[in-house]
Amino acid sequence: QVQLVESGGGSVQAGGSLRLSCAASGYTGRHYCMGWFRQAPGNKREGVAGIHTRTGSTSYADSVKGRFTISQDNAKNTMYLQMNSLKPEDSAMYYCAANPAPLGPCPTVVPGSFAYWGQGTQVTVSS
């Protein structure tokens, strides 16, 4: 059973930076598609960024391109989300998610493509 634990959330002013971490355990030795999602009150959960643990291929939502960077440390089974130039509209609960990787590229980063989820970490950006 894959378990995911997020950390690194907090409160920052607009223009600031945060780095989120997602520590994974219970991997079975295969590779995974990993993703970061966020959900603000009253909004649907949306995909922010994704990464393939074997190829390192990444994808980003248009709203965060150029500001957020997803990365991984496979030796530590940890995924990161570096968030720069934060805006108030980035405020949300951030979740990491994982799913066994297919033979091809990872699918689009949408909630239905991921089986395993963390509990979330809150990010609040003030203006």
GROMACS .gro file of C-alpha atoms in nm:
model
  127
    1GLN     CA    1   0.000   0.000   0.000
    2VAL     CA    2   0.150   0.332  -0.110
    3GLN     CA    3   0.142   0.604   0.155
    4LEU     CA    4   0.207   0.971   0.082
    5VAL     CA    5   0.282   1.247   0.332
    6GLU     CA    6   0.299   1.612   0.231
    7SER     CA    7   0.485   1.886   0.414
    8GLY     CA    8   0.612   2.237   0.358
    9GLY     CA    9   0.292   2.436   0.340
   10GLY     CA   10   0.250   2.765   0.518
   11SER     CA   11   0.161   3.131   0.487
   12VAL     CA   12   0.356   3.369   0.266
   13GLN     CA   13   0.306   3.707   0.109
   14ALA     CA   14   0.246   3.747  -0.261
   15GLY     CA   15   0.569   3.713  -0.454
   16GLY     CA   16   0.715   3.474  -0.201
   17SER     CA   17   0.819   3.112  -0.235
   18LEU     CA   18   0.747   2.778  -0.073
   19ARG     CA   19   0.872   2.426  -0.137
   20LEU     CA   20   0.635   2.139  -0.078
   21SER     CA   21   0.757   1.784  -0.019
   22CYS     CA   22   0.580   1.454  -0.065
   23ALA     CA   23   0.740   1.156   0.106
   24ALA     CA   24   0.630   0.821  -0.031
   25SER     CA   25   0.648   0.476   0.122
   26GLY     CA   26   0.521   0.132   0.032
   27TYR     CA   27   0.650   0.139  -0.325
   28THR     CA   28   0.670  -0.206  -0.481
   29GLY     CA   29   0.972  -0.138  -0.698
   30ARG     CA   30   0.782  -0.026  -1.006
   31HIS     CA   31   0.761   0.325  -1.136
   32TYR     CA   32   0.482   0.571  -1.080
   33CYS     CA   33   0.316   0.876  -1.218
   34MET     CA   34   0.320   1.137  -0.944
   35GLY     CA   35   0.121   1.454  -0.928
   36TRP     CA   36   0.051   1.767  -0.728
   37PHE     CA   37  -0.306   1.888  -0.699
   38ARG     CA   38  -0.472   2.176  -0.520
   39GLN     CA   39  -0.820   2.253  -0.402
   40ALA     CA   40  -0.950   2.584  -0.274
   41PRO     CA   41  -1.279   2.607  -0.082
   42GLY     CA   42  -1.571   2.576  -0.318
   43ASN     CA   43  -1.353   2.474  -0.610
   44LYS     CA   44  -1.284   2.142  -0.777
   45ARG     CA   45  -0.952   1.971  -0.719
   46GLU     CA   46  -0.721   2.067  -1.004
   47GLY     CA   47  -0.396   1.923  -1.130
   48VAL     CA   48  -0.094   2.148  -1.086
   49ALA     CA   49   0.201   1.941  -1.204
   50GLY     CA   50   0.301   1.583  -1.277
   51ILE     CA   51   0.616   1.375  -1.311
   52HIS     CA   52   0.709   1.024  -1.426
   53THR     CA   53   0.940   0.867  -1.169
   54ARG     CA   54   1.139   0.673  -1.431
   55THR     CA   55   1.171   0.920  -1.719
   56GLY     CA   56   1.149   1.242  -1.518
   57SER     CA   57   0.908   1.379  -1.775
   58THR     CA   58   0.704   1.666  -1.632
   59SER     CA   59   0.385   1.852  -1.707
   60TYR     CA   60   0.231   2.169  -1.567
   61ALA     CA   61  -0.099   2.348  -1.557
   62ASP     CA   62  -0.091   2.670  -1.760
   63SER     CA   63  -0.163   2.872  -1.446
   64VAL     CA   64   0.168   2.770  -1.285
   65LYS     CA   65   0.405   2.735  -1.581
   66GLY     CA   66   0.720   2.934  -1.528
   67ARG     CA   67   0.653   2.972  -1.155
   68PHE     CA   68   0.631   2.617  -1.019
   69THR     CA   69   0.882   2.335  -1.062
   70ILE     CA   70   0.815   1.970  -0.988
   71SER     CA   71   1.111   1.746  -0.911
   72GLN     CA   72   1.197   1.420  -0.741
   73ASP     CA   73   1.468   1.249  -0.542
   74ASN     CA   74   1.422   0.880  -0.617
   75ALA     CA   75   1.681   0.780  -0.357
   76LYS     CA   76   1.460   0.939  -0.091
   77ASN     CA   77   1.127   0.846  -0.254
   78THR     CA   78   1.037   1.213  -0.227
   79MET     CA   79   0.874   1.451  -0.471
   80TYR     CA   80   0.893   1.828  -0.448
   81LEU     CA   81   0.703   2.129  -0.573
   82GLN     CA   82   0.903   2.451  -0.574
   83MET     CA   83   0.658   2.740  -0.589
   84ASN     CA   84   0.791   3.084  -0.675
   85SER     CA   85   0.621   3.416  -0.741
   86LEU     CA   86   0.322   3.301  -0.544
   87LYS     CA   87  -0.011   3.475  -0.595
   88PRO     CA   88  -0.317   3.493  -0.368
   89GLU     CA   89  -0.501   3.271  -0.616
   90ASP     CA   90  -0.247   2.996  -0.544
   91SER     CA   91  -0.394   2.964  -0.194
   92ALA     CA   92  -0.536   2.614  -0.150
   93MET     CA   93  -0.487   2.278   0.011
   94TYR     CA   94  -0.216   2.102  -0.186
   95TYR     CA   95  -0.217   1.726  -0.228
   96CYS     CA   96   0.029   1.483  -0.376
   97ALA     CA   97  -0.089   1.173  -0.555
   98ALA     CA   98   0.056   0.863  -0.715
   99ASN     CA   99  -0.046   0.589  -0.954
  100PRO     CA  100   0.147   0.299  -1.107
  101ALA     CA  101   0.294   0.419  -1.434
  102PRO     CA  102   0.163   0.278  -1.762
  103LEU     CA  103   0.398   0.148  -2.032
  104GLY     CA  104   0.371   0.482  -2.211
  105PRO     CA  105   0.375   0.837  -2.082
  106CYS     CA  106   0.179   0.944  -1.776
  107PRO     CA  107  -0.179   1.045  -1.839
  108THR     CA  108  -0.311   1.395  -1.793
  109VAL     CA  109  -0.287   1.514  -1.434
  110VAL     CA  110  -0.650   1.482  -1.331
  111PRO     CA  111  -0.781   1.334  -1.005
  112GLY     CA  112  -0.930   1.026  -1.170
  113SER     CA  113  -0.587   0.913  -1.292
  114PHE     CA  114  -0.445   0.867  -0.943
  115ALA     CA  115  -0.521   0.597  -0.687
  116TYR     CA  116  -0.310   0.706  -0.392
  117TRP     CA  117  -0.340   1.039  -0.212
  118GLY     CA  118  -0.181   1.225   0.075
  119GLN     CA  119  -0.368   1.421   0.339
  120GLY     CA  120  -0.270   1.761   0.204
  121THR     CA  121  -0.080   2.067   0.321
  122GLN     CA  122  -0.226   2.417   0.333
  123VAL     CA  123  -0.076   2.703   0.134
  124THR     CA  124  -0.199   3.056   0.203
  125VAL     CA  125  -0.075   3.354   0.003
  126SER     CA  126  -0.167   3.699   0.125
  127SER     CA  127  -0.173   4.011  -0.090
   0.00000   0.00000   0.00000
